[in-house]
Coordinates of C-alpha atoms in Angstrom, one line a residue:
E34 CA -0.2 0.0 0.2
N35 CA 3.2 2.3 0.6
I36 CA 5.8 3.5 -1.8
Y37 CA 9.1 4.4 -0.4
N38 CA 11.5 6.2 -2.2
T39 CA 15.0 7.2 -0.8
F40 CA 18.6 8.7 -2.5
G41 CA 21.7 10.1 -1.3
L42 CA 24.6 11.6 -1.9
K43 CA 28.2 11.0 0.1
A44 CA 31.6 12.4 -0.1
A45 CA 34.7 11.2 2.0
G46 CA 38.2 12.0 2.5
S47 CA 41.0 10.5 5.0
G48 CA 44.4 10.9 5.2
K49 CA 47.5 9.2 7.3
W50 CA 50.6 10.7 8.5
A51 CA 53.4 9.8 10.8
G52 CA 53.4 11.4 14.3
V53 CA 50.8 11.8 17.0
L54 CA 47.8 11.9 14.7
E55 CA 48.1 9.1 12.5
S56 CA 44.9 9.2 10.7
L57 CA 42.0 11.5 10.4
E58 CA 38.6 10.8 8.3
T59 CA 35.8 12.9 7.5
A60 CA 32.4 12.5 5.8
L61 CA 29.6 14.4 4.5
E62 CA 26.1 13.0 3.5
F63 CA 22.6 14.1 2.5
R64 CA 19.7 11.5 2.4
G65 CA 16.3 12.7 1.0
Q66 CA 13.6 10.3 1.5
N67 CA 9.7 10.1 0.9
V68 CA 6.6 7.8 1.1
R69 CA 3.3 7.6 -0.5
G70 CA 0.4 5.8 0.7
T71 CA -2.7 5.8 3.4
E72 CA -1.2 4.8 6.7
G73 CA -0.8 8.0 8.5
L74 CA -0.7 10.3 5.5
N75 CA -4.2 10.3 4.9
G76 CA -3.3 9.2 1.1
G77 CA -0.3 12.3 1.1
L78 CA 3.5 12.3 0.3
R79 CA 5.8 12.7 3.4
W80 CA 8.7 14.1 2.5
D81 CA 12.1 13.9 4.8
N82 CA 15.6 15.3 4.7
L83 CA 18.4 14.4 6.5
G84 CA 22.2 15.5 6.7
S85 CA 25.2 14.4 9.0
L86 CA 29.0 14.9 9.4
S87 CA 31.0 12.7 10.7
T88 CA 34.8 12.8 11.5
K89 CA 37.4 10.4 13.6
G90 CA 41.1 10.6 13.8
L91 CA 43.6 7.9 15.7
L92 CA 45.9 9.4 18.4
E93 CA 49.1 7.4 19.1
L94 CA 49.6 8.7 22.6
T95 CA 52.7 6.2 23.4
E96 CA 54.0 3.6 22.1
N97 CA 51.4 1.3 23.6
L98 CA 48.6 3.3 24.0
S99 CA 46.4 5.0 21.6
L100 CA 43.1 6.9 21.1
D101 CA 40.5 6.6 18.4
L102 CA 38.3 9.8 18.8
G103 CA 35.4 10.4 16.7
A104 CA 31.8 12.4 16.5
R105 CA 28.9 12.4 14.5
L106 CA 26.6 15.5 13.5
D107 CA 23.0 14.4 12.4
W108 CA 20.2 16.8 11.2
H109 CA 16.6 15.6 10.7
E110 CA 14.1 18.1 9.0
T111 CA 10.7 16.5 10.5
Y112 CA 12.2 16.6 14.2
G113 CA 14.0 20.1 13.4
A114 CA 17.0 19.2 15.9
L115 CA 20.8 18.7 15.7
A116 CA 22.0 15.4 17.0
L117 CA 26.1 15.5 18.5
N118 CA 27.1 12.2 19.4
P119 CA 30.8 11.9 20.3
E120 CA 32.9 8.4 20.9
G121 CA 36.0 7.4 21.9
S122 CA 37.8 4.3 22.1
L123 CA 41.2 4.1 24.6
K124 CA 43.9 1.0 23.4
Y125 CA 46.4 -0.6 25.5
L126 CA 48.8 -2.8 23.5
L127 CA 49.9 -5.7 25.7
G128 CA 52.1 -7.4 22.9
K129 CA 51.8 -8.9 19.6
G130 CA 48.2 -9.7 19.0
Q131 CA 46.8 -8.7 22.7
D132 CA 45.1 -5.6 24.0
L133 CA 42.8 -3.9 26.7
Y134 CA 40.0 -1.2 25.4
F135 CA 37.6 0.8 26.7
E136 CA 35.0 2.4 24.2
A137 CA 32.3 5.0 25.4
G138 CA 29.7 7.0 23.0
T139 CA 26.5 8.2 22.4
G140 CA 23.7 7.0 19.8
Y141 CA 20.7 8.6 18.3
R142 CA 18.4 6.6 15.8
Y143 CA 15.6 7.9 13.8
P144 CA 12.5 6.1 13.4
D145 CA 12.3 4.7 10.1
F146 CA 9.3 4.8 7.4
N147 CA 8.8 0.9 8.1
E148 CA 8.4 1.8 11.7
L149 CA 6.4 4.9 11.3
Y150 CA 4.1 3.6 8.5
H151 CA 4.1 0.2 7.8
P152 CA 0.7 -0.5 6.1
T153 CA -2.1 -1.8 8.4
I154 CA -3.1 -5.3 7.8
T155 CA -5.5 -7.0 9.1
Y156 CA -5.3 -10.6 9.6
L157 CA -8.3 -13.3 8.9
I158 CA -8.5 -14.8 12.3
T159 CA -10.0 -18.5 12.0
P160 CA -9.6 -21.1 15.0
L161 CA -6.5 -22.1 13.5
T162 CA -4.8 -18.7 13.6
P163 CA -1.8 -18.9 16.3
V164 CA -2.6 -16.1 19.4
E165 CA 1.1 -14.9 18.7
F166 CA 0.1 -13.4 15.6
G167 CA -2.2 -11.0 17.1
N168 CA -4.8 -9.2 14.7
G169 CA -2.5 -7.8 12.4
E170 CA 0.1 -5.3 11.9
S171 CA 0.7 -1.8 11.7
G172 CA 3.1 1.3 11.7
N173 CA 3.4 4.0 14.3
P174 CA 3.7 7.6 13.1
D175 CA 3.9 9.0 16.8
L176 CA 7.3 7.1 17.5
K177 CA 10.1 9.1 19.2
P178 CA 13.6 9.0 18.2
E179 CA 15.7 6.4 20.2
T180 CA 18.7 7.9 22.3
S181 CA 21.8 5.8 24.3
V182 CA 24.7 6.3 26.1
N183 CA 26.9 3.0 25.5
L184 CA 29.8 1.7 27.2
E185 CA 32.2 -1.3 26.7
A186 CA 35.6 -2.8 27.9
G187 CA 36.9 -5.9 26.7
T188 CA 40.4 -7.4 25.5
D189 CA 42.0 -9.5 23.0
L190 CA 44.5 -12.4 23.9
L191 CA 46.8 -14.4 21.5
V192 CA 48.2 -17.6 22.5
G193 CA 49.9 -19.5 20.4
N194 CA 47.7 -19.9 17.3
A195 CA 44.4 -19.4 19.4
L196 CA 42.8 -15.8 19.7
L197 CA 40.4 -15.3 22.8
K198 CA 38.2 -12.3 23.0
L199 CA 36.4 -11.1 26.4
S200 CA 34.2 -7.8 26.5
G201 CA 31.2 -6.6 28.4
F202 CA 28.9 -3.7 27.7
L203 CA 26.4 -1.3 29.2
N204 CA 24.0 0.4 27.3
S205 CA 21.4 3.3 28.3
F206 CA 18.5 3.9 26.6
S207 CA 15.7 6.4 26.0
D208 CA 12.8 6.0 23.9
L209 CA 14.0 2.5 22.9
I210 CA 12.2 1.8 19.5
V211 CA 10.9 -2.4 20.2
P212 CA 8.2 -4.3 18.4
A213 CA 5.1 -4.8 20.3
E214 CA 1.5 -5.0 20.3
N215 CA -1.0 -2.4 20.7
G216 CA -4.0 -2.4 22.8
S217 CA -5.9 -3.5 20.1
N218 CA -3.4 -6.5 19.8
F219 CA -1.7 -5.4 16.4
W220 CA 2.1 -5.9 16.2
T221 CA 3.4 -2.2 15.9
F222 CA 6.4 -0.2 17.0
L223 CA 6.4 1.3 20.4
N224 CA 8.8 3.3 22.5
V225 CA 10.2 2.2 26.0
P226 CA 10.9 5.5 28.1
H227 CA 13.7 4.2 29.7
A228 CA 15.8 0.9 29.3
L229 CA 19.2 -0.7 30.2
Q230 CA 21.0 -3.4 28.2
V231 CA 24.0 -5.1 30.0
G232 CA 25.9 -8.3 28.9
G233 CA 29.3 -9.8 28.3
E234 CA 30.6 -11.8 25.4
I235 CA 33.5 -14.3 25.1
G236 CA 34.7 -15.8 21.6
F237 CA 37.5 -17.7 20.3
H238 CA 39.3 -18.3 17.0
W239 CA 41.6 -21.2 16.9
E240 CA 43.6 -22.5 14.0
L241 CA 43.6 -26.3 15.2
L242 CA 45.7 -27.5 11.9
K243 CA 47.0 -25.8 9.0
E244 CA 44.0 -26.7 7.1
V245 CA 41.3 -26.6 10.2
S246 CA 40.5 -23.8 12.3
I247 CA 37.8 -23.7 14.8
N248 CA 35.5 -20.7 16.5
G249 CA 32.9 -20.0 19.1
D250 CA 31.3 -17.0 20.9
Y251 CA 28.9 -16.9 23.4
T252 CA 26.9 -13.7 24.5
Y253 CA 24.6 -12.9 27.3
V254 CA 22.3 -9.6 27.6
D255 CA 20.2 -8.9 30.1
S256 CA 17.4 -6.1 28.5
R257 CA 15.0 -4.5 30.9
D258 CA 12.5 -1.9 31.2
T259 CA 14.5 0.4 34.2
D260 CA 11.0 2.1 34.7
S261 CA 8.9 -1.4 35.4
G262 CA 12.5 -3.4 36.3
Q263 CA 11.0 -6.5 33.7
L264 CA 12.7 -8.6 31.0
I265 CA 11.8 -6.4 27.8
P266 CA 10.4 -9.5 25.7
T267 CA 11.5 -10.5 22.6
R268 CA 15.1 -9.4 23.1
L269 CA 18.1 -11.5 22.7
R270 CA 18.7 -13.1 26.3
Q271 CA 21.7 -15.4 25.0
K272 CA 23.6 -16.8 21.8
L273 CA 25.7 -19.9 22.2
S274 CA 27.4 -20.2 18.2
G275 CA 30.7 -22.7 17.0
G276 CA 32.0 -24.4 14.3
F277 CA 34.8 -25.2 11.9
A278 CA 36.5 -24.5 8.8
W279 CA 38.2 -27.1 6.6
T280 CA 40.5 -26.2 3.6
V281 CA 40.2 -29.8 1.9
A282 CA 42.5 -29.0 -1.0
P283 CA 44.0 -25.6 -2.2
G284 CA 41.3 -23.0 -2.6
A285 CA 38.5 -25.4 -1.5
Q286 CA 37.1 -24.8 1.9
L287 CA 34.1 -26.8 4.1
S288 CA 32.4 -24.9 6.4
L289 CA 29.7 -26.2 9.5
E290 CA 28.5 -23.8 12.2
G291 CA 25.4 -24.3 14.8
R292 CA 24.0 -21.5 16.8
Y293 CA 21.3 -21.3 19.7
V294 CA 19.7 -18.5 20.2
D295 CA 17.2 -17.5 23.3
R296 CA 14.9 -14.5 23.6
N297 CA 13.3 -13.1 26.5
P298 CA 9.6 -14.5 27.1
A299 CA 7.0 -12.7 25.1
L300 CA 3.6 -12.4 26.9
Y301 CA 0.6 -12.6 24.3
N302 CA -3.1 -12.4 24.7
G303 CA -4.9 -15.5 24.2
P304 CA -8.3 -16.3 22.7
Q305 CA -11.1 -14.2 24.5
G306 CA -11.6 -15.9 28.1
S307 CA -8.4 -17.3 28.2
P308 CA -5.2 -16.8 30.4
P309 CA -2.3 -14.9 28.2
I310 CA 0.2 -17.1 26.7
I311 CA 3.8 -16.7 27.3
I312 CA 6.0 -17.9 24.8
A313 CA 10.0 -18.1 24.7
S314 CA 11.4 -18.3 21.7
A315 CA 14.6 -20.9 21.5
Y316 CA 16.0 -22.1 18.8
T317 CA 19.3 -24.2 17.6
V318 CA 20.1 -24.4 13.6
F319 CA 22.9 -25.4 11.4
D320 CA 24.6 -24.1 8.4
A321 CA 26.8 -25.3 5.7
G322 CA 29.0 -24.2 3.2
F323 CA 31.6 -25.0 0.6
K324 CA 33.9 -22.1 -1.3
L325 CA 36.0 -23.3 -4.3
E326 CA 38.1 -20.9 -5.8
V327 CA 38.2 -22.0 -10.0
V328 CA 40.8 -19.5 -10.7
K329 CA 42.3 -16.4 -8.8
G330 CA 39.4 -13.8 -8.4
T331 CA 36.7 -16.5 -9.4
N332 CA 35.1 -18.5 -7.1
F333 CA 32.1 -21.0 -6.9
F334 CA 30.3 -21.6 -3.7
L335 CA 27.0 -23.3 -2.2
T336 CA 25.5 -22.7 1.3
L337 CA 22.9 -24.8 2.8
D338 CA 21.1 -22.7 5.6
N339 CA 19.2 -24.7 8.4
L340 CA 20.4 -27.9 7.3
F341 CA 17.8 -30.3 9.4
N342 CA 14.9 -27.7 8.9
Q343 CA 14.5 -26.6 12.6
T344 CA 11.6 -24.7 13.2
Y345 CA 12.3 -21.5 14.6
A346 CA 10.3 -18.2 15.0
T347 CA 11.0 -14.4 14.8
F348 CA 10.7 -12.0 17.5
Q349 CA 6.4 -12.5 17.8
G350 CA 6.7 -16.1 17.4
L351 CA 6.0 -16.2 13.6
P352 CA 7.5 -19.2 12.1
M353 CA 10.4 -18.7 9.6
P354 CA 11.0 -20.2 6.4
G355 CA 12.8 -23.9 6.7
R356 CA 16.2 -25.3 4.9
Y357 CA 17.3 -22.5 2.2
L358 CA 19.7 -23.7 -0.7
E359 CA 21.9 -21.1 -2.2
L360 CA 24.3 -21.8 -5.3
G361 CA 26.4 -19.2 -7.0
T362 CA 29.6 -18.2 -8.7
T363 CA 31.7 -14.7 -8.3
I364 CA 33.8 -13.6 -11.1
G365 CA 36.5 -11.4 -11.2
L366 CA 37.4 -9.8 -14.4

């Protein structure tokens, strides 16, 4: 029902030097976008113009200590305000392939047109319709921009042929944009006035043999509405992934990866007269792939996602497609 158009222009430049200021990057961007349709627009046309100026510089403070500083200035015609978001990363080099780092910054995200003007779709409800489908889908033209303060600290440790990564993070949000059911049981997007996301991640990559490497990663996240103290439904709670890559012959690689994903429980309104239904969407899937370099710059690839055709769901409990096969090639000229 809605037609979306977008266009943009971007100019960027960078330089590198010897000395305290090792590098500097600057970019200027303008984007125009419009949507024509019926949802929240009364059949009219909505234009948005956006602009941004960003810069980032790397300072070498000592032989082992560096500071990466940057900032982004955004302008959005509809919201009529300039948003300045600074960021910085302090890194201390412990040795070859080993470091400690601390990052801090702020974020600002405008709701996109799909979140604002997603067409209203009313589902045909039958006794067989899963309750988590709700009554339909709709956008929310009253959404506010999302702001955040983001902190992260971690380390990279190289031990022999194994690289270990450890990190912890804290993100404080105002007006966090989340998918949720409204009072009419339509899936839409809403603002959470105050939210906190705290978590950590551990990962490794190990060159077990010259032809074989293995990797693994575990992430845990606690996402809460700080006003109510409740978990934010459907947000990622934990993820465990791992896999291996095997170079079976020069230029030929076989890979296998599995992942377990668990989300915060979501509370759905059951049929009339029935109690609400709580669903925790957790699933495990495996993917496989094969790449072959026929000649330099030309590759043949085969990927098979959801290898065992596992049934799993999106944030709102809607079933996703099953096994997926893709075959293709990239050609270098």
